[in-house]
mmCIF file of C-alpha atoms in Angstrom:
data_model
loop_
_atom_site.group_PDB
_atom_site.id
_atom_site.type_symbol
_atom_site.label_atom_id
_atom_site.label_comp_id
_atom_site.label_asym_id
_atom_site.label_seq_id
_atom_site.Cartn_x
_atom_site.Cartn_y
_atom_site.Cartn_z
ATOM 1 C CA MET A 1 111.691 161.886 16.443
ATOM 2 C CA ASP A 2 112.350 165.633 16.530
ATOM 3 C CA ALA A 3 110.071 168.212 18.123
ATOM 4 C CA LEU A 4 108.478 169.285 14.818
ATOM 5 C CA ALA A 5 107.613 165.713 13.840
ATOM 6 C CA GLN A 6 106.143 165.097 17.293
ATOM 7 C CA TYR A 7 104.009 168.225 16.977
ATOM 8 C CA ARG A 8 102.715 167.109 13.579
ATOM 9 C CA ARG A 9 101.844 163.696 14.994
ATOM 10 C CA GLN A 10 99.915 165.324 17.815
ATOM 11 C CA ARG A 11 98.127 167.606 15.374
ATOM 12 C CA GLU A 12 97.101 164.642 13.174
ATOM 13 C CA GLY A 13 95.815 162.795 16.237
ATOM 14 C CA VAL A 14 93.663 165.750 17.271
ATOM 15 C CA ASP A 15 92.275 166.063 13.730
ATOM 16 C CA GLU A 16 91.410 162.341 13.661
ATOM 17 C CA ALA A 17 89.664 162.647 17.019
ATOM 18 C CA GLN A 18 87.594 165.553 15.687
ATOM 19 C CA VAL A 19 86.434 163.454 12.733
ATOM 20 C CA PHE A 20 85.476 160.507 14.972
ATOM 21 C CA LEU A 21 83.620 162.899 17.308
ATOM 22 C CA GLU A 22 81.519 164.239 14.448
ATOM 23 C CA LEU A 23 80.719 160.698 13.272
ATOM 24 C CA ALA A 24 79.830 159.621 16.823
ATOM 25 C CA GLU A 25 77.470 162.586 17.188
ATOM 26 C CA GLU A 26 75.727 161.343 14.037
ATOM 27 C CA GLY A 27 75.116 157.981 15.729
ATOM 28 C CA ASP A 28 78.074 155.922 14.482
ATOM 29 C CA ALA A 29 78.734 153.446 17.343
ATOM 30 C CA GLU A 30 82.080 152.264 15.929
ATOM 31 C CA ALA A 31 83.284 155.852 15.651
ATOM 32 C CA LEU A 32 82.737 156.293 19.402
ATOM 33 C CA GLY A 33 85.145 153.439 20.114
ATOM 34 C CA GLU A 34 87.680 154.846 17.651
ATOM 35 C CA LEU A 35 87.329 158.241 19.334
ATOM 36 C CA ARG A 36 88.188 156.779 22.757
ATOM 37 C CA ASP A 37 91.232 154.954 21.386
ATOM 38 C CA THR A 38 92.501 158.027 19.534
ATOM 39 C CA VAL A 39 92.059 160.334 22.520
ATOM 40 C CA GLU A 40 93.903 157.872 24.782
ATOM 41 C CA GLN A 41 96.756 157.631 22.291
ATOM 42 C CA VAL A 42 97.020 161.398 21.902
ATOM 43 C CA GLU A 43 96.987 161.875 25.672
ATOM 44 C CA ALA A 44 99.728 159.276 26.164
ATOM 45 C CA GLU A 45 101.928 160.809 23.467
ATOM 46 C CA LEU A 46 101.323 164.298 24.828
ATOM 47 C CA ALA A 47 102.294 163.182 28.344
ATOM 48 C CA ALA A 48 105.506 161.637 26.979
ATOM 49 C CA LEU A 49 106.286 164.837 25.054
ATOM 50 C CA GLU A 50 105.664 166.994 28.138
ATOM 51 C CA LEU A 51 107.925 164.739 30.200
ATOM 52 C CA LYS A 52 110.750 165.039 27.702
ATOM 53 C CA GLN A 53 110.444 168.827 27.840
ATOM 54 C CA LEU A 54 111.138 168.600 31.583
ATOM 55 C CA LEU A 55 114.530 167.080 30.793
ATOM 56 C CA GLY A 56 116.306 170.296 29.955
ATOM 57 C CA GLY A 57 119.149 170.051 32.444
ATOM 58 C CA GLU A 58 122.774 170.409 31.396
ATOM 59 C CA HIS A 59 123.406 166.651 31.254
ATOM 60 C CA ASP A 60 119.848 165.280 31.079
ATOM 61 C CA ALA A 61 120.110 164.125 27.456
ATOM 62 C CA GLY A 62 123.250 162.065 28.087
ATOM 63 C CA ASN A 63 124.283 158.765 29.612
ATOM 64 C CA ALA A 64 124.393 157.918 33.314
ATOM 65 C CA ILE A 65 126.560 156.160 35.865
ATOM 66 C CA VAL A 66 124.679 154.418 38.691
ATOM 67 C CA GLU A 67 126.116 153.226 42.000
ATOM 68 C CA ILE A 68 124.229 151.073 44.532
ATOM 69 C CA HIS A 69 125.368 150.560 48.140
ATOM 70 C CA PRO A 70 123.625 148.643 50.938
ATOM 71 C CA GLY A 71 123.063 150.282 54.287
ATOM 72 C CA ALA A 72 123.715 148.722 57.664
ATOM 73 C CA GLY A 73 122.071 145.353 58.176
ATOM 74 C CA GLY A 74 124.307 142.662 56.730
ATOM 75 C CA LEU A 75 122.601 140.061 54.548
ATOM 76 C CA GLU A 76 119.257 141.860 54.472
ATOM 77 C CA ALA A 77 120.674 145.150 53.179
ATOM 78 C CA GLN A 78 123.024 143.397 50.747
ATOM 79 C CA ASP A 79 120.133 141.367 49.321
ATOM 80 C CA TRP A 80 118.035 144.540 49.019
ATOM 81 C CA ALA A 81 120.862 146.259 47.116
ATOM 82 C CA GLU A 82 120.940 143.363 44.654
ATOM 83 C CA MET A 83 117.164 143.574 44.225
ATOM 84 C CA LEU A 84 117.546 147.257 43.338
ATOM 85 C CA LEU A 85 120.291 146.430 40.835
ATOM 86 C CA ARG A 86 117.985 143.960 39.108
ATOM 87 C CA MET A 87 115.124 146.482 39.133
ATOM 88 C CA TYR A 88 117.186 149.116 37.355
ATOM 89 C CA LEU A 89 118.665 146.678 34.848
ATOM 90 C CA ARG A 90 115.136 145.500 34.000
ATOM 91 C CA TRP A 91 113.986 149.120 33.608
ATOM 92 C CA CYS A 92 116.891 149.809 31.247
ATOM 93 C CA GLU A 93 116.090 146.682 29.277
ATOM 94 C CA ARG A 94 112.463 147.755 28.883
ATOM 95 C CA ARG A 95 113.553 151.142 27.513
ATOM 96 C CA GLY A 96 116.147 149.684 25.166
ATOM 97 C CA TYR A 97 119.085 151.238 27.032
ATOM 98 C CA ARG A 98 122.493 149.600 26.934
ATOM 99 C CA THR A 99 124.040 148.789 30.317
ATOM 100 C CA GLU A 100 127.515 147.715 31.359
ATOM 101 C CA LEU A 101 128.349 146.442 34.832
ATOM 102 C CA LEU A 102 131.647 148.058 35.782
ATOM 103 C CA GLU A 103 132.005 146.890 39.352
ATOM 104 C CA HIS A 104 130.210 144.260 41.435
ATOM 105 C CA GLN A 105 131.364 143.284 44.912
ATOM 106 C CA PRO A 106 129.407 140.204 46.088
ATOM 107 C CA GLY A 107 128.104 140.231 49.630
ATOM 108 C CA GLU A 108 129.124 137.701 52.229
ATOM 109 C CA GLY A 109 126.490 135.024 51.882
ATOM 110 C CA ALA A 110 124.036 136.913 49.692
ATOM 111 C CA GLY A 111 123.441 140.123 47.774
ATOM 112 C CA LEU A 112 126.127 142.673 47.029
ATOM 113 C CA LYS A 113 128.385 145.104 48.876
ATOM 114 C CA SER A 114 128.474 147.558 45.982
ATOM 115 C CA ALA A 115 127.719 147.770 42.277
ATOM 116 C CA THR A 116 128.421 150.334 39.576
ATOM 117 C CA PHE A 117 127.033 150.285 36.053
ATOM 118 C CA THR A 118 126.701 152.628 33.100
ATOM 119 C CA VAL A 119 123.514 153.338 31.165
ATOM 120 C CA GLU A 120 123.710 154.443 27.555
ATOM 121 C CA GLY A 121 120.689 155.893 25.789
ATOM 122 C CA ALA A 122 118.789 159.089 25.110
ATOM 123 C CA TYR A 123 118.009 160.992 28.338
ATOM 124 C CA ALA A 124 119.312 158.158 30.539
ATOM 125 C CA TYR A 125 120.638 160.595 33.142
ATOM 126 C CA GLY A 126 117.596 162.835 32.932
ATOM 127 C CA TYR A 127 115.299 159.972 33.892
ATOM 128 C CA LEU A 128 117.538 158.109 36.334
ATOM 129 C CA LYS A 129 118.439 161.187 38.388
ATOM 130 C CA ALA A 130 114.952 160.795 39.865
ATOM 131 C CA GLU A 131 116.167 157.578 41.534
ATOM 132 C CA ALA A 132 119.051 159.086 43.498
ATOM 133 C CA GLY A 133 118.609 158.706 47.235
ATOM 134 C CA VAL A 134 117.876 156.162 49.943
ATOM 135 C CA HIS A 135 115.450 153.315 49.225
ATOM 136 C CA ARG A 136 113.714 151.448 52.079
ATOM 137 C CA LEU A 137 112.448 147.858 52.004
ATOM 138 C CA VAL A 138 110.030 146.313 54.524
ATOM 139 C CA ARG A 139 109.432 142.568 54.289
ATOM 140 C CA ILE A 140 109.504 139.219 56.087
ATOM 141 C CA SER A 141 113.169 138.319 56.131
ATOM 142 C CA PRO A 142 114.069 135.239 54.049
ATOM 143 C CA PHE A 143 117.186 134.949 56.210
ATOM 144 C CA ASP A 144 115.311 134.806 59.537
ATOM 145 C CA ALA A 145 114.171 131.369 60.713
ATOM 146 C CA ASN A 146 111.535 133.083 62.883
ATOM 147 C CA ALA A 147 110.072 134.920 59.848
ATOM 148 C CA ARG A 148 110.264 138.346 61.472
ATOM 149 C CA ARG A 149 109.651 141.582 59.633
ATOM 150 C CA GLN A 150 112.827 143.418 58.647
ATOM 151 C CA THR A 151 113.515 146.957 57.402
ATOM 152 C CA SER A 152 116.504 147.467 55.099
ATOM 153 C CA PHE A 153 118.061 150.467 53.392
ATOM 154 C CA ALA A 154 120.188 150.923 50.292
ATOM 155 C CA SER A 155 121.450 154.068 48.619
ATOM 156 C CA VAL A 156 121.419 154.856 44.909
ATOM 157 C CA LEU A 157 123.803 157.437 43.457
ATOM 158 C CA VAL A 158 123.221 158.643 39.893
ATOM 159 C CA LEU A 159 125.952 160.577 38.087
ATOM 160 C CA PRO A 160 126.063 162.159 34.634
ATOM 161 C CA ASP A 161 128.497 160.497 32.251
ATOM 162 C CA ILE A 162 130.348 163.730 31.567
ATOM 163 C CA GLU A 163 132.966 162.188 29.252
ATOM 164 C CA ASP A 164 135.745 164.753 28.736
ATOM 165 C CA GLU A 165 133.575 167.816 28.216
ATOM 166 C CA ILE A 166 134.292 169.139 31.719
ATOM 167 C CA GLN A 167 137.879 169.553 32.851
ATOM 168 C CA ILE A 168 138.400 168.339 36.413
ATOM 169 C CA ASP A 169 141.993 168.468 37.622
ATOM 170 C CA ILE A 170 143.065 165.674 39.962
ATOM 171 C CA ARG A 171 146.586 165.987 41.359
ATOM 172 C CA ASP A 172 148.691 162.826 41.492
ATOM 173 C CA GLU A 173 149.490 163.406 45.173
ATOM 174 C CA ASP A 174 145.740 163.467 45.937
ATOM 175 C CA LEU A 175 145.186 160.022 44.451
ATOM 176 C CA ARG A 176 145.917 156.563 45.842
ATOM 177 C CA VAL A 177 145.807 153.705 43.315
ATOM 178 C CA ASP A 178 145.328 150.102 44.474
ATOM 179 C CA THR A 179 145.177 147.031 42.255
ATOM 180 C CA TYR A 180 143.659 143.689 43.173
ATOM 181 C CA ARG A 181 142.217 140.550 41.653
ATOM 182 C CA SER A 182 138.663 140.698 40.421
ATOM 183 C CA SER A 183 136.215 138.982 42.751
ATOM 184 C CA GLY A 184 133.409 138.678 40.240
ATOM 185 C CA ALA A 185 132.799 136.558 37.175
ATOM 186 C CA GLY A 186 134.914 137.692 34.301
ATOM 187 C CA GLY A 187 136.836 134.775 32.860
ATOM 188 C CA GLN A 188 140.070 133.106 33.924
ATOM 189 C CA HIS A 189 142.316 135.962 32.764
ATOM 190 C CA VAL A 190 140.555 138.530 34.928
ATOM 191 C CA ASN A 191 140.681 136.354 38.026
ATOM 192 C CA LYS A 192 144.370 135.420 37.708
ATOM 193 C CA THR A 193 145.795 138.918 37.360
ATOM 194 C CA ASP A 194 145.607 142.094 39.424
ATOM 195 C CA SER A 195 143.545 143.821 36.752
ATOM 196 C CA ALA A 196 140.934 145.430 39.029
ATOM 197 C CA VAL A 197 141.637 149.022 40.095
ATOM 198 C CA ARG A 198 140.520 151.016 43.128
ATOM 199 C CA LEU A 199 141.051 154.785 43.270
ATOM 200 C CA THR A 200 140.905 156.781 46.493
ATOM 201 C CA HIS A 201 140.661 160.568 46.292
ATOM 202 C CA LEU A 202 142.388 161.565 49.520
ATOM 203 C CA PRO A 203 140.985 165.108 49.987
ATOM 204 C CA THR A 204 137.350 163.956 49.770
ATOM 205 C CA GLY A 205 137.633 160.283 50.743
ATOM 206 C CA ILE A 206 135.758 159.230 47.599
ATOM 207 C CA VAL A 207 136.557 155.639 46.584
ATOM 208 C CA VAL A 208 135.720 154.169 43.170
ATOM 209 C CA ALA A 209 136.568 150.818 41.647
ATOM 210 C CA CYS A 210 136.361 149.083 38.293
ATOM 211 C CA GLN A 211 136.952 145.412 37.596
ATOM 212 C CA ASN A 212 135.013 144.764 34.419
ATOM 213 C CA GLU A 213 137.804 145.123 31.860
ATOM 214 C CA ARG A 214 140.613 142.608 31.371
ATOM 215 C CA SER A 215 143.202 145.368 31.106
ATOM 216 C CA GLN A 216 144.365 147.175 34.235
ATOM 217 C CA HIS A 217 144.884 150.276 32.103
ATOM 218 C CA LYS A 218 141.262 150.198 30.887
ATOM 219 C CA ASN A 219 139.962 149.648 34.402
ATOM 220 C CA LYS A 220 141.982 152.608 35.672
ATOM 221 C CA SER A 221 140.715 154.787 32.849
ATOM 222 C CA MET A 222 137.097 153.890 33.601
ATOM 223 C CA ALA A 223 137.607 154.340 37.348
ATOM 224 C CA MET A 224 139.098 157.788 36.709
ATOM 225 C CA LYS A 225 136.056 158.659 34.613
ATOM 226 C CA ILE A 226 133.738 157.662 37.475
ATOM 227 C CA LEU A 227 135.850 159.606 39.979
ATOM 228 C CA LYS A 228 135.613 162.755 37.884
ATOM 229 C CA ALA A 229 131.836 162.314 37.699
ATOM 230 C CA ARG A 230 131.693 161.893 41.493
ATOM 231 C CA LEU A 231 133.755 165.044 42.050
ATOM 232 C CA TYR A 232 131.570 166.957 39.596
ATOM 233 C CA GLU A 233 128.440 165.753 41.409
ATOM 234 C CA LEU A 234 129.939 166.697 44.781
ATOM 235 C CA GLU A 235 130.566 170.244 43.601
ATOM 236 C CA ARG A 236 127.071 170.434 42.120
ATOM 237 C CA GLN A 237 125.569 169.337 45.438
ATOM 238 C CA ARG A 238 127.581 171.993 47.264
ATOM 239 C CA GLN A 239 126.194 174.620 44.927
ATOM 240 C CA ASP A 240 122.664 173.257 45.399
ATOM 241 C CA GLU A 241 123.067 173.398 49.180
ATOM 242 C CA LYS A 242 124.185 177.000 48.995
ATOM 243 C CA MET A 243 121.153 177.839 46.892
ATOM 244 C CA ALA A 244 118.869 175.860 49.223
ATOM 245 C CA GLU A 245 120.155 177.811 52.206
ATOM 246 C CA LEU A 246 119.388 181.047 50.410
ATOM 247 C CA THR A 247 115.854 179.878 49.641
ATOM 248 C CA LYS A 248 115.434 178.145 53.030
ATOM 249 C CA GLY A 249 114.552 174.919 51.268
ATOM 250 C CA LYS A 250 117.530 172.793 52.223
ATOM 251 C CA LYS A 251 116.919 169.047 52.348
ATOM 252 C CA GLU A 252 118.969 166.479 54.195
ATOM 253 C CA ILE A 253 120.378 163.599 52.200
ATOM 254 C CA GLY A 254 121.332 160.318 53.830
ATOM 255 C CA PHE A 255 120.142 157.153 55.485
ATOM 256 C CA GLY A 256 116.951 157.660 57.445
ATOM 257 C CA HIS A 257 115.725 160.151 54.852
ATOM 258 C CA GLN A 258 114.440 157.664 52.317
ATOM 259 C CA ILE A 259 112.907 158.847 49.070
ATOM 260 C CA ARG A 260 110.832 155.701 48.578
ATOM 261 C CA SER A 261 109.495 152.776 50.610
ATOM 262 C CA TYR A 262 108.859 149.302 49.210
ATOM 263 C CA VAL A 263 106.513 147.509 51.610
ATOM 264 C CA LEU A 264 105.999 143.773 51.019
ATOM 265 C CA HIS A 265 104.486 142.995 54.445
ATOM 266 C CA PRO A 266 101.901 143.277 55.996
ATOM 267 C CA TYR A 267 100.554 144.772 52.758
ATOM 268 C CA ARG A 268 102.153 145.350 49.345
ATOM 269 C CA MET A 269 102.715 148.946 48.318
ATOM 270 C CA VAL A 270 105.479 151.134 46.936
ATOM 271 C CA LYS A 271 105.275 154.801 47.887
ATOM 272 C CA ASP A 272 107.473 157.721 46.872
ATOM 273 C CA HIS A 273 107.704 160.086 49.812
ATOM 274 C CA ARG A 274 108.684 163.077 47.672
ATOM 275 C CA THR A 275 105.571 163.077 45.504
ATOM 276 C CA GLY A 276 103.117 160.826 47.336
ATOM 277 C CA THR A 277 102.921 158.526 44.305
ATOM 278 C CA GLU A 278 101.743 155.025 45.272
ATOM 279 C CA VAL A 279 101.714 151.775 43.282
ATOM 280 C CA GLY A 280 100.018 148.675 44.657
ATOM 281 C CA ASN A 281 101.708 146.190 42.354
ATOM 282 C CA ALA A 282 105.043 146.001 44.184
ATOM 283 C CA ASP A 283 106.189 142.992 42.155
ATOM 284 C CA ALA A 284 105.848 144.945 38.908
ATOM 285 C CA VAL A 285 107.830 147.838 40.389
ATOM 286 C CA LEU A 286 110.639 145.518 41.462
ATOM 287 C CA ASP A 287 110.593 144.116 37.927
ATOM 288 C CA GLY A 288 111.450 147.544 36.547
ATOM 289 C CA GLU A 289 108.119 149.344 36.174
ATOM 290 C CA ILE A 290 109.202 152.597 37.846
ATOM 291 C CA ASP A 291 108.122 155.126 35.217
ATOM 292 C CA ALA A 292 105.215 156.402 37.342
ATOM 293 C CA PHE A 293 107.651 157.485 40.070
ATOM 294 C CA ILE A 294 110.091 159.067 37.624
ATOM 295 C CA ASP A 295 107.293 160.933 35.841
ATOM 296 C CA ALA A 296 105.833 162.279 39.079
ATOM 297 C CA TYR A 297 109.235 163.358 40.399
ATOM 298 C CA LEU A 298 110.209 165.236 37.244
ATOM 299 C CA ARG A 299 106.853 167.000 37.138
ATOM 300 C CA SER A 300 107.159 167.942 40.814
ATOM 301 C CA GLN A 301 110.599 169.404 40.159
ATOM 302 C CA MET A 302 109.195 171.525 37.368
ATOM 303 C CA GLY A 303 106.488 172.758 39.723
ATOM 304 C CA ALA A 304 109.082 173.585 42.396
ATOM 305 C CA GLU A 305 111.167 175.549 39.900
ATOM 306 C CA LYS A 306 108.139 177.542 38.814
ATOM 307 C CA GLY A 307 107.299 178.256 42.439
ATOM 308 C CA ALA A 308 110.834 179.414 43.184
ATOM 309 C CA ALA A 309 110.795 181.665 40.123
ATOM 310 C CA ALA A 310 107.498 183.323 41.072
ATOM 311 C CA PRO A 311 107.872 186.773 42.697
ATOM 312 C CA ALA A 312 107.152 186.939 46.416
ATOM 313 C CA ALA A 313 103.855 188.438 47.431
ATOM 314 C CA SER A 314 104.102 191.895 48.919
#
């Protein structure tokens, strides 16, 4: 639905509410109920429209590439990383986005060592960029016979799927290419041939892998695409850090600086530390209901931009 059609829908909703208000003032009890429903619908649609207007970044309207990596902690962290993967896949499913798992390295005993997947759909990157950072889980460990409380970390990296619109030159001498057999499910052909590809960018140390396709050529092509997105994101972060230093608003990124905590014991609560947003239904969040956090983050970013743009007081 384009902006004009959305405006017309909002205008019709407001007009309907006005009619129901007049009828309610005349004593029509049913009109009062219709008024409440109409106002709620208009407010919800307006909030969604406002949120979409916040997604005006260069790549916000496009697709996304998501990487998940467990922190230190063995089984606990690997299991937490897999829980996050499921959470995001469920969120994508709810929104009707198409996902493709490009790389999945199973953990030793449970969970995963790393996972990479693509998300295709309108504004996929614009929404998912709110999830980039370190996620912290607090729970009673299912792997501890003494049922002790355990804290685990996992990092989420969200990249724009830049396709070929941005030219990033990668010299052959800066690239190491390794092939290996796929370790995940993918059919007999995948597991019997060295079709999986791992690329190492020597100057930066960035490593990407793809094992989803049957063809080594296709896996290399997809891995190269991810590498270019990683290099683009690295340069963008460098520029952001320079700007942050100028505005004295630099933020550290890394383990120990979590953006969100998921507490399952001794109480159940998910809290985003950037916005203060809290949700008590932790199970629903882990099942993909993360829109409240995304909404709050995007709105906070808009507020920060407005604050940075305001002239300093004399």
